[in-house]
Amino acid sequence: MRTMRYIFVTGGVVSSLGKGLTAASMGALLEAWGLRVALKKFDPYLNVDPGTMNPFQHGEVYVLADGAETDLDLGHYERFTNAKLTADSSTSSGKVYAAVLKRERKGEYLGQTVQVIPHVTDEIKKRMHAADKNVDVTIIELGGTVGDIESMPFLEAIRQFVLDEKKSNVLFAHVALLPYLRVADEIKTKPAQQSVALLRGIGIQPDLLLCRTEKRITDEIRRKLSLFCNVPVEGVIQELDVQSIYEVPNMLHEEGVDRFILNYFGFAQQHCNLDPWKKVVSKIRRLRRQLTIALVGKYVHLQDAYKSVYESLDHGAIANGCRLGVLRVDPELLEKENVIALLKDCRGILVPGGFGNRGILGKLSAIRHARTMRIPFFGICLGMQLAVVEFARNVAGLEEAHSVEFAPETPHPVITLMDSQRNLSTKGGTMRLGHYDCQIVPETLLQKAYGDTHVLERHRHRYEFNGAYVDKLVKSGLTISGTGPHGLVEAVEIAEHPWFIGVQFHPEFQSNPHRAHPLFRSFIGAALEN
Ligand code: GLN
């Protein structure tokens, strides 16, 4: 039987260090050496999954093929590696406690006091072990920062992990910030030393120390960190800020991370193929033509709320060889100001997914502008639903048409709830989630973009195009270009427009830098021609 190896990735000093990107890049490097990897994320919060958190709290909710609502780091894992991710790839404290408490109620611990150690830690360890026996290395990222109260049971589980597995099969990697002090013109190592000291206090000695830094580190700093953190000097890795996240695998390779890991685990791999990553980076460096498109969304001022959409737009730009600027437009601004003036430099408009009433009117104005001025328009999920509302109101003459999400009493509920959604008593994990088949109508723009008549795309929504309005809207000139289970409308377009597509699903969850999603590639291509 194959021996499974594990890499644990923890973070120190501050959050937002790019731990997820580091874990994903390690996965990419190991795959370049011909190894098979799995990736898992453990998050300390008590929500069972992030599906019930808003973007202020959590950033994007990333949806997997099986419908699991997960952390956005799983998006990095999918964009960087070929690892198969499922609901088991994402675990929160809430999920762990829910499982333990369910067992307690069933009476499976009868007679015992149920405790963090061993019951919670056992449940965590069970979830850390790989399910797929064909994988060589499982990379496990722990969310949060070492020292957080909520992380303690996870760190304890990691410490115990090497009692069950041989230490030579488990590698601890710690990602820490080395702050640069401008006034002293110095890179400081003390916070990193202290976070390693915290880990060592818990009984975890890192083998690899990845130092996030804006300036290059000297050999002296490497030796100092090695000595004080008890990490071999070749395990002290400089992880510099880079222009594009897709440079990280090459950079870590040059720093020797992959060779360190192979040696540690005793892998005898001879050949490393990093060509795909080199190609991506050289394409990014050669991007020429400038293109600006607008993204109209409620959370444009947050970095992470539309993470996968921004990434997919970049993939589309890389595929078209253009340098992309995204004008992030708050739809509430469009409600107050002149839409034409605000969007005048944008050659494409995208309205992403979303929930809730705020900014809806502004989004409708942006869509109307795109439709009437023949500007390429891409509506995703809520963006598609609002494109249908705008068309119903302003082309089909259905005044006050709306989605029942925003106007339950509308006379024309063009977007509505299916029966299966009407009587739900719980919110968590109950939307239409995950992969669904979509049949694409031949000779449509959608079919041209995909080059296919059948695709699988991921969903996350409650509301649907109301079938009762299909005839009326089609007669007014709307094209239904994709249909799903039970004939549900999955995609619409306008034939008389250069590029106007709305999709009920989320194509941004299936794009990567090597192979841009066909719809993003086509959208950017159309914007360039506009
Ligand atoms: N709020 C809409 C719905 O639930 C759209 C959801 C989304 O854009 N992901 O159907």
Coordinates of C-alpha atoms and ligand atoms in Angstrom, one line a residue:
M1 CA 0.0 0.0 0.0
R2 CA 1.1 3.5 -0.7
T3 CA 2.4 5.6 2.2
M4 CA 0.5 8.7 2.7
R5 CA 2.4 11.9 3.5
Y6 CA 0.9 15.0 5.1
I7 CA 1.9 18.6 5.0
F8 CA 0.3 20.9 7.6
V9 CA 0.3 24.6 6.8
T10 CA -0.2 27.0 9.7
G11 CA 0.1 30.8 9.7
G12 CA 1.7 33.2 12.1
V13 CA 1.9 36.9 13.1
V14 CA -1.0 38.2 11.0
S15 CA -3.9 36.9 8.9
S16 CA -4.2 37.4 5.1
L17 CA -0.6 36.1 4.5
G18 CA -1.5 34.1 1.5
K19 CA -1.4 30.8 3.3
G20 CA -4.0 29.4 0.9
L21 CA -1.9 30.4 -2.1
T22 CA 1.2 28.9 -0.5
A23 CA -0.6 25.6 0.2
A24 CA -2.0 25.6 -3.4
S25 CA 1.4 26.4 -4.9
M26 CA 3.0 23.6 -2.9
G27 CA 0.4 21.3 -4.4
A28 CA 1.1 22.7 -7.9
L29 CA 4.9 22.0 -7.4
L30 CA 4.3 18.5 -6.2
E31 CA 2.1 17.8 -9.2
A32 CA 4.8 19.2 -11.4
W33 CA 7.0 16.4 -10.0
G34 CA 4.4 13.8 -11.0
L35 CA 2.9 13.3 -7.5
R36 CA -0.8 13.2 -6.7
V37 CA -2.0 15.6 -4.1
A38 CA -5.1 16.2 -2.0
L39 CA -5.8 19.5 -0.3
K40 CA -7.9 20.2 2.8
K41 CA -8.8 23.3 4.7
F42 CA -9.8 23.5 8.4
D43 CA -11.4 26.7 9.7
P44 CA -11.8 27.6 13.4
Y45 CA -15.2 29.4 13.2
L46 CA -18.3 27.8 14.6
N47 CA -20.5 28.2 11.5
V48 CA -21.0 24.7 10.0
D49 CA -20.0 26.2 6.7
P50 CA -19.4 29.7 5.4
G51 CA -22.7 29.6 3.4
T52 CA -24.5 31.6 6.0
M53 CA -21.9 34.3 6.4
N54 CA -21.9 37.6 4.4
P55 CA -18.9 38.8 2.4
F56 CA -18.0 41.3 5.1
Q57 CA -17.4 38.4 7.4
H58 CA -15.9 35.9 5.1
G59 CA -15.2 37.0 1.5
E60 CA -16.5 34.8 -1.3
V61 CA -18.2 31.5 -0.6
Y62 CA -16.6 29.0 -3.0
V63 CA -18.9 26.3 -4.3
L64 CA -17.6 22.8 -5.2
A65 CA -19.0 20.4 -7.8
D66 CA -20.8 18.4 -5.1
G67 CA -22.5 21.5 -3.8
A68 CA -20.4 22.1 -0.7
E69 CA -20.2 25.8 0.3
T70 CA -16.6 26.4 1.3
D71 CA -13.8 28.8 2.0
L72 CA -12.3 30.8 -0.9
D73 CA -8.9 29.1 -0.4
L74 CA -10.5 26.0 -2.0
G75 CA -10.8 28.2 -5.1
H76 CA -7.0 28.6 -5.1
Y77 CA -6.6 24.9 -4.6
E78 CA -8.8 24.2 -7.7
R79 CA -7.1 26.9 -9.8
F80 CA -3.6 25.7 -9.0
T81 CA -3.9 21.9 -8.8
N82 CA -5.9 19.0 -10.2
A83 CA -6.9 17.8 -6.7
K84 CA -10.4 16.5 -6.5
L85 CA -12.2 18.6 -3.9
T86 CA -15.4 17.5 -2.1
A87 CA -17.4 18.5 1.0
D88 CA -14.8 16.5 3.0
S89 CA -12.1 19.0 1.8
S90 CA -13.5 21.7 4.0
T91 CA -14.1 21.5 7.8
S92 CA -15.0 24.1 10.3
S93 CA -15.2 23.9 14.1
G94 CA -19.0 24.0 13.7
K95 CA -18.9 20.9 11.5
V96 CA -16.7 19.1 14.0
Y97 CA -18.8 20.0 17.0
A98 CA -22.0 19.2 15.2
A99 CA -20.7 15.7 14.5
V100 CA -19.6 15.2 18.1
L101 CA -22.8 16.5 19.6
K102 CA -24.9 14.3 17.2
R103 CA -23.0 11.3 18.4
E104 CA -23.5 12.3 22.1
R105 CA -27.2 12.6 21.6
K106 CA -27.3 9.2 20.0
G107 CA -25.7 7.8 23.1
E108 CA -22.4 6.7 21.5
Y109 CA -20.4 8.2 24.4
L110 CA -22.8 6.8 27.0
G111 CA -21.2 7.1 30.5
Q112 CA -18.4 9.4 29.4
T113 CA -17.7 13.1 29.8
V114 CA -17.5 14.4 26.3
Q115 CA -14.3 16.6 26.0
V116 CA -12.2 18.6 23.6
I117 CA -9.4 16.1 24.2
P118 CA -9.9 13.4 23.0
H119 CA -13.4 13.6 21.5
V120 CA -13.1 16.8 19.5
T121 CA -9.5 16.2 18.6
D122 CA -10.3 12.6 17.5
E123 CA -13.0 13.9 15.2
I124 CA -10.6 16.5 13.7
K125 CA -7.9 13.9 13.2
K126 CA -10.4 11.6 11.5
R127 CA -11.2 14.4 9.0
M128 CA -7.5 15.1 8.4
H129 CA -6.8 11.6 7.3
A130 CA -7.0 11.2 3.5
A131 CA -9.9 9.4 2.1
D132 CA -8.3 8.8 -1.3
K133 CA -5.7 6.1 -1.1
N134 CA -4.2 7.0 -4.5
V135 CA -2.9 10.3 -3.3
D136 CA 0.8 10.7 -2.4
V137 CA 0.6 13.9 -0.3
T138 CA -2.3 15.5 1.5
I139 CA -1.8 19.2 2.2
I140 CA -3.8 20.5 5.2
E141 CA -4.2 24.2 5.7
L142 CA -5.3 25.5 9.1
G143 CA -7.2 28.8 8.9
G144 CA -6.6 31.6 11.3
T145 CA -3.4 32.6 13.0
V146 CA -1.5 30.6 15.6
G147 CA -2.4 32.0 19.0
D148 CA -6.2 32.3 18.3
I149 CA -8.3 30.6 20.9
E150 CA -10.5 28.9 18.3
S151 CA -7.5 27.3 16.6
M152 CA -6.3 25.5 19.8
P153 CA -8.2 22.2 19.3
F154 CA -6.9 22.0 15.7
L155 CA -3.3 22.6 16.7
E156 CA -3.7 20.0 19.4
A157 CA -5.0 17.6 16.9
I158 CA -2.0 18.3 14.6
R159 CA 0.3 17.7 17.5
Q160 CA -1.3 14.4 18.2
F161 CA -1.3 13.5 14.5
V162 CA 2.4 12.5 14.7
L163 CA 1.6 10.0 17.5
D164 CA -0.5 8.1 15.0
E165 CA 1.7 8.7 11.9
K166 CA 5.4 8.4 11.6
K167 CA 7.0 11.9 12.0
S168 CA 9.0 11.3 8.8
N169 CA 5.6 11.2 6.9
V170 CA 4.4 14.5 8.4
L171 CA 5.9 17.9 7.6
F172 CA 5.0 21.1 9.4
A173 CA 5.1 24.2 7.4
H174 CA 4.6 27.6 9.0
V175 CA 4.0 30.8 7.0
A176 CA 4.9 33.9 8.9
L177 CA 5.3 37.6 8.2
L178 CA 8.6 39.4 8.3
P179 CA 7.6 43.0 8.7
Y180 CA 9.8 45.7 7.1
L181 CA 10.4 48.8 9.2
R182 CA 10.9 51.7 6.9
V183 CA 12.3 54.1 9.5
A184 CA 14.9 51.5 10.6
D185 CA 15.3 50.2 7.0
E186 CA 15.2 46.7 8.5
I187 CA 13.4 43.5 8.2
K188 CA 12.3 42.3 11.6
T189 CA 12.3 38.6 12.6
K190 CA 11.0 38.8 16.1
P191 CA 7.3 38.3 15.4
A192 CA 8.1 35.2 13.3
Q193 CA 10.3 33.9 16.1
Q194 CA 7.5 34.4 18.6
S195 CA 4.9 32.7 16.5
V196 CA 7.2 29.7 16.1
A197 CA 7.8 29.8 19.9
L198 CA 4.0 29.7 20.3
L199 CA 3.8 26.6 18.1
R200 CA 6.7 24.9 19.9
G201 CA 5.0 25.6 23.2
I202 CA 2.1 23.5 21.9
G203 CA 4.5 20.8 20.9
I204 CA 4.8 21.5 17.2
Q205 CA 8.2 22.2 15.7
P206 CA 8.0 23.5 12.2
D207 CA 10.2 21.9 9.6
L208 CA 9.7 24.6 7.0
L209 CA 9.4 28.3 7.6
L210 CA 7.9 30.3 4.8
C211 CA 8.7 34.0 5.3
R212 CA 6.3 36.4 3.7
T213 CA 8.3 39.6 3.0
E214 CA 8.2 42.6 0.8
K215 CA 12.1 42.9 0.7
R216 CA 14.7 40.2 -0.1
I217 CA 16.1 38.6 3.0
T218 CA 19.9 38.2 3.6
D219 CA 21.8 35.1 4.5
E220 CA 22.3 36.6 7.9
I221 CA 18.5 36.7 8.4
R222 CA 18.1 33.2 7.2
R223 CA 20.7 32.0 9.7
K224 CA 19.2 33.9 12.5
L225 CA 15.7 32.5 11.8
S226 CA 17.1 29.0 11.4
L227 CA 18.9 29.3 14.8
F228 CA 16.0 30.9 16.8
C229 CA 13.2 28.9 15.2
N230 CA 15.1 25.6 15.2
V231 CA 14.5 25.1 11.5
P232 CA 17.3 23.9 9.1
V233 CA 18.6 26.9 7.1
E234 CA 17.5 25.3 3.8
G235 CA 14.0 25.2 5.3
V236 CA 13.9 29.0 5.8
I237 CA 12.2 30.1 2.6
Q238 CA 11.8 33.6 1.3
E239 CA 8.3 34.2 -0.1
L240 CA 8.4 37.6 -1.7
D241 CA 5.4 39.7 -2.7
V242 CA 4.8 39.2 -6.4
Q243 CA 2.8 41.0 -9.1
S244 CA 0.7 38.1 -10.1
I245 CA -0.3 35.2 -7.8
Y246 CA 0.5 32.8 -10.6
E247 CA 4.2 33.6 -10.1
V248 CA 4.2 31.9 -6.7
P249 CA 4.8 28.3 -7.8
N250 CA 7.8 29.3 -9.9
M251 CA 9.1 31.5 -7.1
L252 CA 8.8 28.8 -4.5
H253 CA 10.5 26.3 -6.9
E254 CA 13.4 28.7 -7.2
E255 CA 13.6 28.9 -3.5
G256 CA 13.8 25.1 -3.3
V257 CA 10.6 24.4 -1.5
D258 CA 9.7 21.4 -3.6
R259 CA 13.2 19.8 -3.4
F260 CA 13.1 20.3 0.4
I261 CA 9.7 18.5 0.6
L262 CA 10.8 15.6 -1.7
N263 CA 14.0 15.1 0.3
Y264 CA 12.1 15.2 3.6
F265 CA 9.7 12.5 2.5
G266 CA 12.3 10.5 0.6
F267 CA 10.6 10.7 -2.8
A268 CA 12.9 9.7 -5.6
Q269 CA 11.2 11.8 -8.3
Q270 CA 13.6 12.7 -11.2
H271 CA 11.7 15.0 -13.4
C272 CA 9.9 18.3 -12.8
N273 CA 7.6 19.8 -15.4
L274 CA 6.9 23.4 -14.6
D275 CA 6.4 24.4 -18.2
P276 CA 2.7 25.2 -17.8
W277 CA 3.4 27.7 -15.0
K278 CA 6.4 29.2 -16.9
K279 CA 4.1 29.7 -19.9
V280 CA 1.4 31.4 -17.8
V281 CA 3.9 33.8 -16.2
S282 CA 5.5 34.7 -19.6
K283 CA 2.1 35.3 -21.1
I284 CA 1.2 37.6 -18.1
R285 CA 4.5 39.5 -18.6
R286 CA 3.7 40.0 -22.3
L287 CA 0.1 41.4 -22.0
R288 CA -0.2 44.4 -24.2
R289 CA -3.6 45.9 -25.2
Q290 CA -5.3 47.7 -22.4
L291 CA -8.9 46.9 -21.6
T292 CA -11.2 48.3 -18.9
I293 CA -14.4 46.6 -17.9
A294 CA -16.8 47.4 -15.1
L295 CA -17.8 45.1 -12.3
V296 CA -21.0 46.3 -10.7
G297 CA -21.5 44.8 -7.3
K298 CA -22.4 45.6 -3.7
Y299 CA -19.1 44.5 -2.3
V300 CA -16.7 46.0 -4.7
H301 CA -14.8 47.7 -1.9
L302 CA -13.9 44.3 -0.3
Q303 CA -10.9 42.6 -1.7
D304 CA -12.2 39.0 -1.5
A305 CA -16.0 39.1 -2.1
Y306 CA -15.8 38.4 -5.9
K307 CA -12.4 36.6 -5.7
S308 CA -13.2 33.9 -8.3
V309 CA -14.8 36.4 -10.7
Y310 CA -11.7 38.6 -10.6
E311 CA -9.5 35.6 -11.2
S312 CA -11.6 34.3 -14.0
L313 CA -11.6 37.8 -15.7
D314 CA -7.8 37.7 -15.4
H315 CA -7.8 34.3 -17.1
G316 CA -9.9 35.6 -19.9
A317 CA -7.6 38.5 -20.3
I318 CA -4.5 36.2 -20.3
A319 CA -6.2 34.1 -23.0
N320 CA -6.8 37.3 -25.1
G321 CA -3.4 38.7 -24.5
C322 CA -4.7 41.9 -22.9
R323 CA -4.0 43.8 -19.8
L324 CA -7.2 44.2 -17.8
G325 CA -8.3 46.9 -15.6
V326 CA -11.5 46.3 -13.6
L327 CA -13.5 49.4 -12.6
R328 CA -15.2 48.3 -9.4
V329 CA -18.6 50.1 -9.4
D330 CA -20.8 50.4 -6.4
P331 CA -24.3 50.1 -7.8
E332 CA -25.7 52.6 -5.2
L333 CA -23.5 55.2 -7.0
L334 CA -25.3 54.4 -10.2
E335 CA -28.6 55.2 -8.5
K336 CA -27.4 58.7 -7.8
E337 CA -25.1 59.6 -10.7
N338 CA -25.1 59.6 -14.4
V339 CA -24.6 56.0 -15.5
I340 CA -23.2 57.0 -18.9
A341 CA -20.6 59.3 -17.4
L342 CA -19.6 56.7 -14.8
L343 CA -19.3 53.8 -17.2
K344 CA -17.9 55.8 -20.2
D345 CA -14.5 54.1 -20.3
C346 CA -15.7 50.6 -19.8
R347 CA -15.9 48.3 -22.8
G348 CA -17.7 45.5 -21.0
I349 CA -20.0 45.3 -18.0
L350 CA -20.3 42.4 -15.6
V351 CA -22.9 42.0 -12.8
P352 CA -21.9 39.1 -10.5
G353 CA -24.0 37.1 -8.1
G354 CA -25.5 38.5 -4.9
F355 CA -28.3 38.6 -2.4
G356 CA -30.5 41.3 -1.0
N357 CA -32.1 44.5 -2.0
R358 CA -29.3 47.1 -1.8
G359 CA -28.1 48.4 -5.1
I360 CA -30.6 46.6 -7.2
L361 CA -31.8 49.7 -9.0
G362 CA -28.2 50.7 -9.9
K363 CA -27.5 47.2 -11.3
L364 CA -30.7 47.5 -13.4
S365 CA -29.4 50.9 -14.8
A366 CA -26.0 49.3 -15.6
I367 CA -27.8 46.5 -17.5
R368 CA -30.0 48.8 -19.4
H369 CA -27.0 50.9 -20.4
A370 CA -25.2 47.8 -21.6
R371 CA -28.2 46.6 -23.5
T372 CA -29.1 49.9 -25.2
M373 CA -25.6 51.0 -25.9
R374 CA -24.6 47.5 -27.2
I375 CA -21.8 47.1 -24.7
P376 CA -20.8 43.5 -24.0
F377 CA -22.7 42.4 -20.9
F378 CA -22.1 39.3 -18.7
G379 CA -24.7 38.6 -15.9
I380 CA -23.9 35.9 -13.4
C381 CA -26.7 34.4 -11.2
L382 CA -28.2 37.5 -9.7
G383 CA -26.8 39.4 -12.7
M384 CA -28.7 37.1 -15.0
Q385 CA -31.9 37.4 -13.0
L386 CA -31.7 41.2 -13.1
A387 CA -31.0 41.1 -16.9
V388 CA -34.4 39.2 -17.2
V389 CA -36.1 41.8 -15.0
E390 CA -34.7 44.7 -17.0
F391 CA -35.7 43.1 -20.3
A392 CA -39.2 42.3 -19.0
R393 CA -39.7 45.9 -17.8
N394 CA -38.1 47.9 -20.6
V395 CA -38.5 45.6 -23.7
A396 CA -41.5 43.4 -23.0
G397 CA -43.5 46.2 -21.4
L398 CA -44.1 44.3 -18.1
E399 CA -44.0 47.3 -15.9
E400 CA -42.9 46.6 -12.3
A401 CA -41.7 43.1 -13.3
H402 CA -39.3 41.9 -10.6
S403 CA -37.8 39.0 -8.7
V404 CA -40.0 37.9 -5.8
E405 CA -36.7 38.1 -3.7
F406 CA -37.0 41.9 -3.8
A407 CA -40.7 42.5 -4.5
P408 CA -42.8 39.6 -3.2
E409 CA -46.0 41.3 -4.4
T410 CA -44.8 42.2 -7.9
P411 CA -47.5 41.8 -10.6
H412 CA -45.0 40.1 -12.9
P413 CA -42.7 37.7 -10.9
V414 CA -40.3 36.9 -13.7
I415 CA -37.9 35.5 -11.2
T416 CA -39.5 33.3 -8.5
L417 CA -39.2 30.4 -6.1
M418 CA -39.7 26.8 -7.1
D419 CA -42.0 24.8 -4.9
S420 CA -39.0 22.9 -3.5
Q421 CA -37.7 26.2 -2.0
R422 CA -41.0 27.6 -0.7
N423 CA -41.5 25.6 2.4
L424 CA -38.0 25.3 3.7
S425 CA -37.5 25.8 7.4
T426 CA -33.7 26.0 7.4
K427 CA -31.3 28.3 5.5
G428 CA -27.9 26.5 5.7
G429 CA -27.0 24.4 2.7
T430 CA -30.5 24.5 1.2
M431 CA -30.1 26.5 -2.0
R432 CA -29.8 24.9 -5.4
L433 CA -26.1 24.0 -5.0
G434 CA -23.4 22.4 -7.0
H435 CA -23.2 20.8 -10.5
Y436 CA -26.2 20.7 -12.8
D437 CA -26.3 19.8 -16.5
C438 CA -27.0 22.5 -18.9
Q439 CA -28.2 21.8 -22.5
I440 CA -27.1 24.6 -24.8
V441 CA -29.3 25.6 -27.7
P442 CA -27.4 25.3 -31.0
E443 CA -26.6 28.4 -33.0
T444 CA -26.6 30.7 -30.0
L445 CA -23.8 32.9 -28.7
L446 CA -23.5 30.6 -25.7
Q447 CA -23.0 27.6 -27.9
K448 CA -20.4 29.5 -29.9
A449 CA -18.6 30.5 -26.7
Y450 CA -18.5 27.0 -25.3
G451 CA -18.1 25.2 -28.6
D452 CA -20.3 22.6 -27.0
T453 CA -24.0 21.8 -26.6
H454 CA -23.8 20.2 -23.1
V455 CA -21.9 21.5 -20.0
L456 CA -21.9 21.0 -16.3
E457 CA -21.8 24.2 -14.2
R458 CA -22.0 25.0 -10.5
H459 CA -25.0 26.7 -8.9
R460 CA -25.8 28.6 -5.7
H461 CA -29.2 30.3 -5.6
R462 CA -32.8 29.9 -4.5
Y463 CA -34.6 31.8 -7.2
E464 CA -35.2 30.8 -10.8
F465 CA -36.5 32.2 -14.1
N466 CA -40.3 31.8 -13.9
G467 CA -41.3 29.4 -16.7
A468 CA -44.7 31.2 -17.0
Y469 CA -42.9 34.2 -18.6
V470 CA -40.9 32.2 -21.2
D471 CA -43.3 32.7 -24.1
K472 CA -43.8 36.4 -23.5
L473 CA -40.2 37.3 -23.1
V474 CA -39.1 35.1 -26.1
K475 CA -41.7 36.8 -28.2
S476 CA -40.2 40.1 -27.2
G477 CA -36.8 39.1 -28.4
L478 CA -35.1 37.3 -25.5
T479 CA -33.3 34.1 -26.4
I480 CA -33.2 31.2 -24.0
S481 CA -29.8 29.7 -24.8
G482 CA -29.4 27.1 -22.0
T483 CA -31.8 24.9 -20.1
G484 CA -31.3 22.7 -17.1
P485 CA -33.2 20.0 -15.1
H486 CA -37.0 20.1 -15.6
G487 CA -36.5 22.6 -18.4
L488 CA -35.3 25.4 -16.0
V489 CA -33.9 28.4 -17.8
E490 CA -30.1 28.4 -17.2
A491 CA -29.0 31.0 -19.7
V492 CA -30.4 33.9 -21.7
E493 CA -29.1 36.2 -24.4
I494 CA -30.2 38.9 -26.8
A495 CA -29.7 38.0 -30.5
E496 CA -29.6 41.6 -31.6
H497 CA -26.8 42.5 -29.3
P498 CA -23.0 42.0 -30.0
W499 CA -22.5 40.0 -26.6
F500 CA -25.2 39.9 -24.0
I501 CA -25.3 36.7 -21.9
G502 CA -26.8 36.0 -18.5
V503 CA -26.2 32.6 -16.8
Q504 CA -28.0 31.3 -13.7
F505 CA -24.9 29.3 -12.7
H506 CA -21.4 30.4 -11.6
P507 CA -18.8 29.9 -14.3
E508 CA -16.2 31.6 -12.2
F509 CA -15.8 28.4 -10.2
Q510 CA -14.4 26.5 -13.1
S511 CA -11.7 28.7 -14.6
N512 CA -8.0 28.5 -14.3
P513 CA -5.0 30.4 -15.6
H514 CA -4.0 27.7 -18.0
R515 CA -7.5 27.3 -19.4
A516 CA -9.8 30.3 -19.1
H517 CA -13.5 29.5 -18.8
P518 CA -15.0 29.7 -22.3
L519 CA -17.5 32.4 -21.2
F520 CA -14.9 34.6 -19.6
R521 CA -12.6 34.2 -22.6
S522 CA -15.4 35.0 -25.0
F523 CA -16.6 38.0 -22.9
I524 CA -13.2 39.6 -22.8
G525 CA -12.7 38.9 -26.5
A526 CA -16.0 40.7 -27.2
A527 CA -15.1 43.6 -25.0
L528 CA -11.8 44.0 -26.9
E529 CA -13.7 44.2 -30.2
N530 CA -16.2 46.8 -28.8
Ligands
GLN1 N1 -30.2 36.0 -4.7 C1 -30.4 35.2 -5.9 C2 -30.9 33.8 -5.6 O1 -30.9 33.4 -4.5 C3 -29.1 35.1 -6.6 C4 -28.0 34.3 -5.9 C5 -26.7 34.4 -6.5 O2 -26.4 35.4 -7.3 N2 -25.7 33.6 -6.2 O3 -31.5 33.2 -6.4

